[in-house]
Amino acid sequence: MATPITASTLLEALKKAGVEYEEVRDWRNHNRNHKGPWGPVHGVMIHHTVTSGAEETVDLVYDGRSDLPGPLAHGVVTKDGTVHLVGHGRANHAGLGDDDVLRAVIAEKKDLPNPNQANTDGNRCFYGFECENLGDGDDPWPEKQLDAIARAAAALCKHHGWNEHSVIGHLEWTDQKVDPRGFTMDEMRERVAERLK
């Protein structure tokens, strides 16, 4: 069980990891905590946005949509490798997923079970990073962006004493999602492991 990182400590962790970040509006107080608890946290979840354009993407994740209020993640990783901090607290990013997957993440198992249930509130227990990409399998993932995703995830893992197996993709949490598409989570976990050495 891990208590969520404070906003100030998150900034320190990102800076130490060499992450270029930008604080967006009132991100420190922007959350969905009135809808349920945030924490204990157990891992980091990676998403793609199905958008293009950094400014529009950041605004969308901060504000949300009419059917899903923001923040839609804790950070947005744009193609230039910048992590835009958009929320701190409960965020509408993970939704319901499989409790077997959560147990495997907590145990930091290398092989995750295939998700087949929607019985666990992921918004409570995962940090979320939305990553600017069309999610069609063709839109490229610049090296700067992939490196920033790994650095940001590793910063949180290092803070909590987790290893790379605490980092999962949305598609590993629920069988209702395909993100992130365009790289594998095994590849991303390898990057995170390198950063944790």
PDB file of N, CA and C in Angstrom, residues 42-45 96-120 122 125-126 165-175 189:
ATOM      1  N   HIS A  42      -0.972   1.845  -6.483  1.00  0.00           N
ATOM      2  CA  HIS A  42      -0.218   0.606  -6.684  1.00  0.00           C
ATOM      3  C   HIS A  42       0.561   0.568  -7.992  1.00  0.00           C
ATOM      4  N   GLY A  43       0.380   1.572  -8.856  1.00  0.00           N
ATOM      5  CA  GLY A  43       1.086   1.515 -10.119  1.00  0.00           C
ATOM      6  C   GLY A  43       0.816   2.705 -11.005  1.00  0.00           C
ATOM      7  N   VAL A  44       1.377   2.637 -12.211  1.00  0.00           N
ATOM      8  CA  VAL A  44       1.287   3.704 -13.205  1.00  0.00           C
ATOM      9  C   VAL A  44       0.661   3.110 -14.462  1.00  0.00           C
ATOM     10  N   MET A  45      -0.354   3.795 -14.999  1.00  0.00           N
ATOM     11  CA  MET A  45      -1.036   3.322 -16.202  1.00  0.00           C
ATOM     12  C   MET A  45      -0.768   4.273 -17.363  1.00  0.00           C
ATOM     13  N   LEU A  96     -13.047   0.965 -14.593  1.00  0.00           N
ATOM     14  CA  LEU A  96     -13.105  -0.356 -13.967  1.00  0.00           C
ATOM     15  C   LEU A  96     -12.205  -1.341 -14.703  1.00  0.00           C
ATOM     16  N   GLY A  97     -11.557  -2.190 -13.930  1.00  0.00           N
ATOM     17  CA  GLY A  97     -10.701  -3.217 -14.493  1.00  0.00           C
ATOM     18  C   GLY A  97     -10.740  -4.467 -13.652  1.00  0.00           C
ATOM     19  N   ASP A  98      -9.767  -5.321 -13.850  1.00  0.00           N
ATOM     20  CA  ASP A  98      -9.759  -6.663 -13.297  1.00  0.00           C
ATOM     21  C   ASP A  98      -8.951  -6.735 -11.995  1.00  0.00           C
ATOM     22  N   ASP A  99      -9.574  -7.231 -10.937  1.00  0.00           N
ATOM     23  CA  ASP A  99      -8.880  -7.336  -9.656  1.00  0.00           C
ATOM     24  C   ASP A  99      -7.708  -8.324  -9.707  1.00  0.00           C
ATOM     25  N   ASP A 100      -7.778  -9.317 -10.613  1.00  0.00           N
ATOM     26  CA  ASP A 100      -6.635 -10.231 -10.769  1.00  0.00           C
ATOM     27  C   ASP A 100      -5.415  -9.484 -11.301  1.00  0.00           C
ATOM     28  N   VAL A 101      -5.646  -8.531 -12.201  1.00  0.00           N
ATOM     29  CA  VAL A 101      -4.547  -7.715 -12.725  1.00  0.00           C
ATOM     30  C   VAL A 101      -3.965  -6.848 -11.613  1.00  0.00           C
ATOM     31  N   LEU A 102      -4.845  -6.245 -10.815  1.00  0.00           N
ATOM     32  CA  LEU A 102      -4.354  -5.403  -9.714  1.00  0.00           C
ATOM     33  C   LEU A 102      -3.489  -6.220  -8.754  1.00  0.00           C
ATOM     34  N   ARG A 103      -3.921  -7.417  -8.410  1.00  0.00           N
ATOM     35  CA  ARG A 103      -3.122  -8.262  -7.506  1.00  0.00           C
ATOM     36  C   ARG A 103      -1.749  -8.578  -8.124  1.00  0.00           C
ATOM     37  N   ALA A 104      -1.728  -8.809  -9.429  1.00  0.00           N
ATOM     38  CA  ALA A 104      -0.459  -9.098 -10.107  1.00  0.00           C
ATOM     39  C   ALA A 104       0.452  -7.872 -10.121  1.00  0.00           C
ATOM     40  N   VAL A 105      -0.132  -6.689 -10.306  1.00  0.00           N
ATOM     41  CA  VAL A 105       0.656  -5.448 -10.266  1.00  0.00           C
ATOM     42  C   VAL A 105       1.232  -5.236  -8.868  1.00  0.00           C
ATOM     43  N   ILE A 106       0.401  -5.421  -7.856  1.00  0.00           N
ATOM     44  CA  ILE A 106       0.869  -5.248  -6.476  1.00  0.00           C
ATOM     45  C   ILE A 106       2.026  -6.213  -6.179  1.00  0.00           C
ATOM     46  N   ALA A 107       1.911  -7.438  -6.691  1.00  0.00           N
ATOM     47  CA  ALA A 107       2.964  -8.443  -6.490  1.00  0.00           C
ATOM     48  C   ALA A 107       4.135  -8.244  -7.449  1.00  0.00           C
ATOM     49  N   GLU A 108       4.007  -7.267  -8.369  1.00  0.00           N
ATOM     50  CA  GLU A 108       5.019  -6.966  -9.383  1.00  0.00           C
ATOM     51  C   GLU A 108       5.404  -8.215 -10.171  1.00  0.00           C
ATOM     52  N   LYS A 109       4.376  -8.932 -10.615  1.00  0.00           N
ATOM     53  CA  LYS A 109       4.597 -10.127 -11.428  1.00  0.00           C
ATOM     54  C   LYS A 109       4.953  -9.729 -12.849  1.00  0.00           C
ATOM     55  N   LYS A 110       5.852 -10.487 -13.430  1.00  0.00           N
ATOM     56  CA  LYS A 110       6.290 -10.204 -14.801  1.00  0.00           C
ATOM     57  C   LYS A 110       5.165 -10.444 -15.799  1.00  0.00           C
ATOM     58  N   ASP A 111       4.419 -11.520 -15.596  1.00  0.00           N
ATOM     59  CA  ASP A 111       3.337 -11.871 -16.513  1.00  0.00           C
ATOM     60  C   ASP A 111       1.997 -11.529 -15.890  1.00  0.00           C
ATOM     61  N   LEU A 112       1.263 -10.649 -16.552  1.00  0.00           N
ATOM     62  CA  LEU A 112      -0.054 -10.256 -16.065  1.00  0.00           C
ATOM     63  C   LEU A 112      -1.116 -11.199 -16.607  1.00  0.00           C
ATOM     64  N   PRO A 113      -2.159 -11.467 -15.825  1.00  0.00           N
ATOM     65  CA  PRO A 113      -3.268 -12.255 -16.363  1.00  0.00           C
ATOM     66  C   PRO A 113      -4.042 -11.440 -17.395  1.00  0.00           C
ATOM     67  N   ASN A 114      -4.699 -12.111 -18.303  1.00  0.00           N
ATOM     68  CA  ASN A 114      -5.545 -11.401 -19.265  1.00  0.00           C
ATOM     69  C   ASN A 114      -6.768 -10.861 -18.529  1.00  0.00           C
ATOM     70  N   PRO A 115      -7.075  -9.576 -18.699  1.00  0.00           N
ATOM     71  CA  PRO A 115      -8.233  -9.017 -17.995  1.00  0.00           C
ATOM     72  C   PRO A 115      -9.541  -9.558 -18.568  1.00  0.00           C
ATOM     73  N   ASN A 116     -10.442  -9.978 -17.689  1.00  0.00           N
ATOM     74  CA  ASN A 116     -11.740 -10.461 -18.150  1.00  0.00           C
ATOM     75  C   ASN A 116     -12.880 -10.060 -17.226  1.00  0.00           C
ATOM     76  N   GLN A 117     -12.593  -9.151 -16.300  1.00  0.00           N
ATOM     77  CA  GLN A 117     -13.614  -8.654 -15.388  1.00  0.00           C
ATOM     78  C   GLN A 117     -13.496  -7.136 -15.272  1.00  0.00           C
ATOM     79  N   ALA A 118     -14.595  -6.515 -14.905  1.00  0.00           N
ATOM     80  CA  ALA A 118     -14.594  -5.069 -14.635  1.00  0.00           C
ATOM     81  C   ALA A 118     -15.179  -4.882 -13.241  1.00  0.00           C
ATOM     82  N   ASN A 119     -14.345  -5.190 -12.242  1.00  0.00           N
ATOM     83  CA  ASN A 119     -14.845  -5.215 -10.861  1.00  0.00           C
ATOM     84  C   ASN A 119     -14.015  -4.385  -9.886  1.00  0.00           C
ATOM     85  N   THR A 120     -13.046  -3.600 -10.406  1.00  0.00           N
ATOM     86  CA  THR A 120     -12.139  -2.867  -9.522  1.00  0.00           C
ATOM     87  C   THR A 120     -11.916  -1.451 -10.042  1.00  0.00           C
ATOM     88  N   GLY A 122      -9.998   1.418 -10.956  1.00  0.00           N
ATOM     89  CA  GLY A 122      -8.617   1.775 -11.264  1.00  0.00           C
ATOM     90  C   GLY A 122      -8.284   3.227 -11.020  1.00  0.00           C
ATOM     91  N   CYS A 125      -6.458   3.636  -7.725  1.00  0.00           N
ATOM     92  CA  CYS A 125      -5.173   3.032  -7.369  1.00  0.00           C
ATOM     93  C   CYS A 125      -4.059   3.162  -8.403  1.00  0.00           C
ATOM     94  N   PHE A 126      -4.295   3.913  -9.483  1.00  0.00           N
ATOM     95  CA  PHE A 126      -3.240   4.095 -10.481  1.00  0.00           C
ATOM     96  C   PHE A 126      -3.000   5.566 -10.790  1.00  0.00           C
ATOM     97  N   HIS A 165       7.474  -3.567 -13.208  1.00  0.00           N
ATOM     98  CA  HIS A 165       6.233  -4.332 -13.364  1.00  0.00           C
ATOM     99  C   HIS A 165       5.037  -3.644 -12.704  1.00  0.00           C
ATOM    100  N   SER A 166       5.291  -2.485 -12.107  1.00  0.00           N
ATOM    101  CA  SER A 166       4.198  -1.653 -11.592  1.00  0.00           C
ATOM    102  C   SER A 166       3.677  -0.688 -12.650  1.00  0.00           C
ATOM    103  N   VAL A 167       4.207  -0.783 -13.861  1.00  0.00           N
ATOM    104  CA  VAL A 167       3.788   0.078 -14.976  1.00  0.00           C
ATOM    105  C   VAL A 167       3.018  -0.776 -15.973  1.00  0.00           C
ATOM    106  N   ILE A 168       1.766  -0.413 -16.241  1.00  0.00           N
ATOM    107  CA  ILE A 168       0.939  -1.194 -17.162  1.00  0.00           C
ATOM    108  C   ILE A 168       0.254  -0.278 -18.175  1.00  0.00           C
ATOM    109  N   GLY A 169      -0.215  -0.888 -19.240  1.00  0.00           N
ATOM    110  CA  GLY A 169      -1.013  -0.171 -20.226  1.00  0.00           C
ATOM    111  C   GLY A 169      -2.492  -0.348 -19.935  1.00  0.00           C
ATOM    112  N   HIS A 170      -3.300   0.569 -20.434  1.00  0.00           N
ATOM    113  CA  HIS A 170      -4.741   0.478 -20.227  1.00  0.00           C
ATOM    114  C   HIS A 170      -5.279  -0.848 -20.774  1.00  0.00           C
ATOM    115  N   LEU A 171      -4.718  -1.320 -21.869  1.00  0.00           N
ATOM    116  CA  LEU A 171      -5.157  -2.583 -22.470  1.00  0.00           C
ATOM    117  C   LEU A 171      -4.870  -3.785 -21.587  1.00  0.00           C
ATOM    118  N   GLU A 172      -3.958  -3.632 -20.620  1.00  0.00           N
ATOM    119  CA  GLU A 172      -3.656  -4.720 -19.694  1.00  0.00           C
ATOM    120  C   GLU A 172      -4.573  -4.702 -18.480  1.00  0.00           C
ATOM    121  N   TRP A 173      -5.298  -3.617 -18.302  1.00  0.00           N
ATOM    122  CA  TRP A 173      -6.206  -3.432 -17.166  1.00  0.00           C
ATOM    123  C   TRP A 173      -7.616  -3.910 -17.503  1.00  0.00           C
ATOM    124  N   THR A 174      -8.027  -3.699 -18.762  1.00  0.00           N
ATOM    125  CA  THR A 174      -9.373  -4.056 -19.191  1.00  0.00           C
ATOM    126  C   THR A 174      -9.355  -4.543 -20.632  1.00  0.00           C
ATOM    127  N   ASP A 175     -10.232  -5.495 -20.930  1.00  0.00           N
ATOM    128  CA  ASP A 175     -10.326  -5.976 -22.311  1.00  0.00           C
ATOM    129  C   ASP A 175     -11.170  -5.059 -23.183  1.00  0.00           C
ATOM    130  N   ARG A 189       8.316  -1.216 -20.351  1.00  0.00           N
ATOM    131  CA  ARG A 189       8.837  -1.651 -19.049  1.00  0.00           C
ATOM    132  C   ARG A 189      10.359  -1.838 -19.091  1.00  0.00           C
TER     133      ARG A 189
END
